[in-house]
Coordinates of C-alpha atoms and ligand atoms in Angstrom, one line a residue:
M218 CA 209.5 107.7 102.6
G219 CA 212.4 109.8 103.4
R220 CA 214.7 107.1 102.2
I221 CA 213.3 107.4 98.7
V222 CA 213.7 111.2 98.7
K223 CA 217.4 110.8 99.7
V224 CA 218.0 108.1 97.0
L225 CA 216.8 110.7 94.2
I226 CA 218.4 113.5 95.9
D227 CA 221.8 111.5 95.8
H228 CA 221.3 111.1 91.9
A229 CA 219.7 114.2 91.3
T230 CA 221.1 115.0 88.0
V231 CA 220.2 111.6 86.5
V232 CA 217.3 109.3 85.8
V233 CA 217.4 106.4 88.4
S234 CA 215.5 103.3 87.4
G235 CA 212.7 101.8 89.5
T236 CA 215.0 98.7 89.9
K237 CA 217.9 100.6 91.4
I238 CA 215.8 102.8 93.8
A239 CA 214.1 99.6 95.2
S240 CA 217.5 97.8 95.5
E241 CA 218.9 100.7 97.5
I242 CA 215.7 101.2 99.7
G243 CA 215.4 97.5 99.9
T244 CA 211.9 97.1 98.7
S245 CA 210.1 96.3 95.4
R246 CA 209.5 98.5 92.2
S247 CA 205.7 98.2 92.7
E248 CA 206.2 99.7 96.4
V249 CA 208.7 102.3 94.9
W250 CA 206.1 103.1 92.6
R251 CA 203.3 103.6 95.2
L252 CA 205.8 106.0 97.3
I253 CA 206.7 107.9 94.0
Q254 CA 202.7 108.5 93.6
Q255 CA 202.3 109.5 97.3
L256 CA 205.4 111.9 96.9
R257 CA 203.9 113.5 94.2
A258 CA 200.8 114.0 95.8
L259 CA 202.6 115.6 98.5
G260 CA 203.9 118.4 95.9
V261 CA 207.5 116.7 95.1
D262 CA 208.2 117.2 91.8
I263 CA 209.5 113.9 90.2
G264 CA 209.6 113.2 86.5
G265 CA 209.3 109.8 84.7
H266 CA 207.4 106.7 85.3
P267 CA 208.2 102.8 86.0
A268 CA 209.4 102.0 82.2
T269 CA 212.0 105.0 82.2
G270 CA 212.9 105.6 85.5
Y271 CA 212.6 108.7 87.8
S272 CA 214.4 111.9 88.2
L273 CA 214.0 114.9 91.0
K274 CA 212.9 117.9 89.2
S275 CA 213.5 120.3 92.0
M276 CA 214.9 119.8 95.5
P277 CA 212.0 119.0 98.0
D278 CA 211.9 121.6 100.9
L279 CA 210.7 118.6 103.5
L280 CA 212.0 118.2 106.9
L281 CA 213.3 114.6 106.6
P282 CA 215.4 112.7 109.0
D283 CA 217.8 111.6 106.2
L284 CA 218.3 115.2 105.3
L285 CA 218.4 117.0 108.6
A286 CA 220.6 114.2 110.7
P287 CA 223.7 114.9 108.7
L288 CA 223.5 118.6 109.8
L289 CA 222.7 117.8 113.2
Q290 CA 226.0 116.0 113.8
G291 CA 227.7 116.5 117.2
T292 CA 224.0 117.8 118.8
I293 CA 221.8 116.0 121.2
F294 CA 219.1 115.7 118.5
R295 CA 219.7 112.7 117.0
N296 CA 216.3 110.9 117.5
L297 CA 214.4 112.4 114.7
H298 CA 210.7 111.5 113.7
H299 CA 209.0 113.1 110.9
F300 CA 205.2 113.2 110.1
Y301 CA 203.2 114.4 106.8
K302 CA 200.2 115.1 108.9
T303 CA 199.5 115.0 112.6
G304 CA 197.5 116.6 115.1
S305 CA 200.1 118.7 117.3
T306 CA 203.6 117.8 117.5
N307 CA 203.7 118.8 121.1
N308 CA 201.2 115.9 122.0
V309 CA 203.3 113.3 119.9
A310 CA 206.5 114.4 121.8
M311 CA 204.6 114.5 125.2
D312 CA 203.2 110.9 124.6
A313 CA 206.6 109.7 123.5
A314 CA 208.3 111.1 126.4
N315 CA 205.7 109.3 128.9
S316 CA 206.7 106.2 127.1
G317 CA 210.3 106.6 127.6
A318 CA 211.7 108.5 124.5
P319 CA 215.2 109.8 125.3
E320 CA 216.4 113.0 125.5
G321 CA 217.0 114.9 122.3
S322 CA 214.1 113.2 120.5
V323 CA 212.6 115.6 117.7
F324 CA 209.3 115.7 116.3
L325 CA 208.7 117.3 113.1
S326 CA 205.4 117.6 111.1
E327 CA 204.9 119.1 107.5
Q328 CA 201.3 120.0 108.7
Q329 CA 199.5 120.0 112.2
T330 CA 195.6 119.8 112.1
A331 CA 195.5 120.8 115.9
G332 CA 198.5 122.8 116.4
R333 CA 198.3 124.8 119.7
G334 CA 199.5 127.8 121.5
R335 CA 199.6 129.2 125.1
G336 CA 196.1 129.8 126.3
N337 CA 194.7 127.0 124.3
H338 CA 195.1 129.3 121.1
Q339 CA 195.4 127.5 117.7
W340 CA 198.7 127.5 115.9
H341 CA 198.0 127.7 112.1
S342 CA 200.1 125.0 110.5
A343 CA 199.2 124.9 106.9
R344 CA 201.6 122.3 104.9
S345 CA 205.4 122.9 104.4
V346 CA 205.4 126.5 104.7
G347 CA 206.1 126.7 108.3
I348 CA 208.4 124.6 110.9
Y349 CA 206.3 122.7 113.3
C350 CA 208.7 121.2 115.8
S351 CA 208.6 119.7 119.5
V352 CA 211.8 118.5 121.2
V353 CA 212.0 116.2 124.2
L354 CA 214.4 117.4 127.1
R355 CA 215.1 115.4 130.2
P356 CA 217.1 118.3 132.3
K357 CA 218.5 117.4 135.8
L358 CA 216.9 120.8 137.2
P359 CA 213.9 122.2 139.2
P360 CA 210.7 123.1 137.7
S361 CA 211.7 126.4 138.2
D362 CA 214.3 126.5 135.8
V363 CA 212.1 125.7 132.8
L364 CA 211.3 129.3 132.0
V365 CA 214.8 129.9 131.3
I366 CA 214.9 126.8 128.9
A367 CA 212.1 128.3 127.1
L368 CA 213.9 132.0 126.9
A369 CA 217.0 129.9 125.4
A370 CA 214.8 128.4 123.0
G371 CA 213.6 132.1 121.8
L372 CA 217.3 133.1 121.5
A373 CA 218.1 129.9 119.5
V374 CA 215.3 131.0 116.9
Q375 CA 216.4 134.5 116.6
A376 CA 220.1 133.2 116.1
A377 CA 219.0 130.8 113.6
V378 CA 216.8 133.3 111.8
Q379 CA 219.8 135.8 111.5
E380 CA 222.0 132.8 110.4
L381 CA 219.6 132.3 107.6
D382 CA 219.2 136.0 106.5
S383 CA 221.4 138.9 108.5
G384 CA 218.7 141.4 107.0
L385 CA 216.1 140.0 109.4
A386 CA 215.8 141.7 112.9
P387 CA 213.3 139.5 115.1
D388 CA 212.4 140.7 118.2
L389 CA 211.8 138.6 121.4
K390 CA 208.6 139.2 123.2
W391 CA 208.8 137.9 126.8
P392 CA 208.5 135.1 127.3
N393 CA 207.4 132.9 124.1
D394 CA 206.8 135.0 121.1
L395 CA 209.2 136.4 118.2
L396 CA 208.1 139.3 116.2
M397 CA 209.1 141.3 113.3
N398 CA 207.7 144.5 112.0
G399 CA 205.4 144.1 115.1
K400 CA 203.7 140.7 114.1
K401 CA 204.4 137.3 115.2
F402 CA 206.0 134.8 113.2
C403 CA 207.1 132.3 115.9
G404 CA 205.6 131.0 119.1
I405 CA 207.1 128.7 121.9
L406 CA 205.1 126.4 124.0
T407 CA 207.0 124.8 126.9
E408 CA 205.1 121.7 128.6
M409 CA 206.7 119.9 131.5
S410 CA 206.0 116.6 133.4
A411 CA 207.8 117.2 137.0
E412 CA 208.2 116.2 140.5
P413 CA 207.9 119.1 142.8
T414 CA 212.0 119.5 143.0
Q415 CA 213.1 117.9 139.5
V416 CA 212.2 118.1 136.1
R417 CA 210.8 114.6 134.5
H418 CA 210.9 115.8 131.1
V419 CA 210.3 119.0 129.1
I420 CA 208.7 119.4 125.5
V421 CA 209.7 122.5 123.7
G422 CA 207.2 123.1 121.0
I423 CA 208.4 125.6 118.4
G424 CA 206.3 127.0 115.4
I425 CA 207.7 129.5 112.8
N426 CA 206.1 131.0 109.8
V427 CA 208.7 130.7 107.0
N428 CA 207.2 131.0 103.8
Q429 CA 203.5 131.7 104.3
T430 CA 202.4 134.3 101.8
S431 CA 199.0 135.0 103.6
F432 CA 197.2 134.1 106.6
P433 CA 193.2 133.5 107.5
A434 CA 191.7 136.9 107.9
D435 CA 191.6 136.4 111.8
L436 CA 195.7 136.5 111.7
Q437 CA 196.0 138.9 109.2
A438 CA 196.5 141.7 111.7
S439 CA 198.9 139.7 114.1
A440 CA 200.9 137.4 112.0
T441 CA 203.6 137.4 109.7
S442 CA 206.0 135.0 108.2
L443 CA 209.8 135.8 107.0
R444 CA 208.8 135.3 103.5
M445 CA 206.2 138.1 103.8
V446 CA 208.6 140.2 105.6
S447 CA 211.6 140.0 103.2
G448 CA 210.1 138.8 99.9
T449 CA 212.2 135.9 99.8
E450 CA 211.5 132.2 100.1
Y451 CA 213.7 130.2 102.7
S452 CA 214.8 126.5 103.1
R453 CA 213.0 125.2 106.0
L454 CA 215.7 122.8 106.2
Q455 CA 218.2 124.9 106.8
L456 CA 216.6 127.1 109.1
C457 CA 215.4 123.8 111.0
A458 CA 219.3 122.8 111.1
A459 CA 220.4 126.2 112.5
L460 CA 217.6 126.5 115.1
L461 CA 218.4 123.0 116.5
K462 CA 222.1 123.5 116.3
S463 CA 221.9 126.7 118.4
F464 CA 219.0 125.5 121.1
D465 CA 221.7 122.7 121.4
R466 CA 224.7 124.9 122.1
E467 CA 222.4 127.1 124.4
Y468 CA 220.8 123.8 126.2
R469 CA 224.5 122.1 126.8
D470 CA 225.8 125.6 128.3
L471 CA 222.8 125.8 130.6
L472 CA 223.6 122.5 132.0
G473 CA 227.1 122.5 131.9
R474 CA 228.3 126.2 132.7
P475 CA 227.7 127.8 135.8
D476 CA 227.2 131.4 134.1
A477 CA 224.8 130.2 131.4
H478 CA 221.6 130.9 133.3
D479 CA 222.5 134.6 133.9
S480 CA 223.9 134.8 130.3
I481 CA 220.6 133.5 128.7
L482 CA 218.4 136.2 130.9
R483 CA 221.1 138.8 130.0
R484 CA 221.3 138.2 126.2
F485 CA 217.6 137.7 126.2
S486 CA 217.1 141.2 127.7
E487 CA 219.7 143.0 125.6
R488 CA 217.8 141.5 122.5
S489 CA 214.3 142.2 123.3
S490 CA 212.5 145.8 122.9
S491 CA 209.9 144.9 125.7
V492 CA 211.9 143.5 128.5
C493 CA 213.3 147.1 129.9
G494 CA 211.4 150.5 129.6
A495 CA 208.4 149.5 127.4
H496 CA 205.0 150.5 128.2
V497 CA 202.9 147.4 128.5
H498 CA 199.2 146.1 129.5
V499 CA 199.9 142.6 131.4
D500 CA 196.8 140.1 131.0
E501 CA 197.1 138.5 134.6
N502 CA 195.3 138.8 137.5
G503 CA 192.7 140.9 136.0
G504 CA 195.0 142.8 134.0
F505 CA 197.2 145.9 134.9
E506 CA 199.7 148.3 133.0
G507 CA 203.2 149.6 133.9
V508 CA 206.5 149.9 132.5
T509 CA 208.9 146.7 132.1
E510 CA 212.0 146.9 134.5
G511 CA 213.8 143.8 133.3
L512 CA 213.8 140.0 134.4
D513 CA 214.2 138.6 137.9
S514 CA 217.0 135.7 138.5
R515 CA 214.1 133.2 137.5
G516 CA 213.4 134.8 134.0
F517 CA 210.1 136.3 135.3
L518 CA 208.9 140.0 134.0
K519 CA 209.5 142.9 136.4
V520 CA 206.8 145.7 135.5
R521 CA 206.9 149.1 137.5
T522 CA 203.2 150.1 138.5
A523 CA 201.9 152.9 140.2
A524 CA 201.4 150.5 143.3
G525 CA 205.2 149.4 142.9
I526 CA 207.1 146.5 141.2
R527 CA 204.9 143.5 140.0
T528 CA 206.7 140.2 138.7
V529 CA 204.8 138.6 135.8
L530 CA 204.9 134.9 136.1
S531 CA 203.1 133.8 132.9
G532 CA 200.7 136.5 131.6
T533 CA 200.9 137.9 128.0
I534 CA 202.0 141.2 127.6
R535 CA 200.8 143.9 125.0
P536 CA 202.5 147.5 124.0
R537 CA 200.4 150.3 125.2
Ligands
LIG847 C1 202.3 130.1 121.3 O1 202.1 131.0 120.2 O2 201.6 130.5 122.3 C2 203.0 129.2 121.0 C3 203.1 128.2 119.4 C4 203.7 127.0 119.6 C5 203.2 126.2 118.0 C6 204.3 125.0 118.2 S1 204.4 124.1 116.4 C7 204.9 122.9 117.2 C8 204.3 122.4 118.4 N1 203.0 121.9 118.3 C9 202.1 122.4 118.9 O3 200.8 122.1 118.7 N2 202.2 123.8 119.3 C10 203.8 123.8 119.0

């Protein structure tokens, strides 16, 4: 279906006949008509009918591989897969990785019916308003380095959002969330398959609330979107491309440059309001309170408590 959208975009200012579209994508005119009907059902605004030809009325903001690939040239993200609806892109990516999908495979969906977050939370994944993206990585690293990859993904989201709109100021909340005005707009779910000393593959799943204008009642106090913060509607395609380009740089540096691991930890600490000097409650080991004291060399969070420094491995932190 992406190829037909690409043909319509390539001829955006004119009416294109069904015959021409059919020959460009190598199908029949009746199949073109069927695809046009499907695209309309998905909200793509296409004028015309079989007798007159078709024209795109407005540019659809779909995360189609044909539109994304040219923006990702030179990155590891070359193997792009797009769904209109799926359960969870992390599940799709994990299944694909288990079956040998190469490093840099990307799985995007316009909508998820079973989007997941950490701790079995759901990730609200309404159609074509957010980015629901999972990538397959195969780093030659020990399992203990995977947290740094997740922190690098957070830095990449932060950089991409600021590239899209320099007026936005996303805050990194250790280890996996990004917030604006104290509410979450992005969550990162990192899952891996590993041997004791070596990662087999890592799935980094990134959910970004981009153009939502509201959330269900149970999320209203905690969730926001870029659009709700600024009042601006954004191109998910531009944001997704900026995110994957930025993540590609972070990831390749991590594998290739000896100083990159420490650089990720340092930049994460500098760009997060919660890593140093924040009064927090930690939901780990029955829960405790303290003041954050930075990250250790593996990326774990140090918290000073009445009983001394405690290292948080995976718990959720909440401001006090
Ligand atoms: C969290 O908040 O704990 C993480 C949320 C991660 C959501 C993304 S959306 C794309 C990918 N697919 C999923 O099912 N989850 C991640």
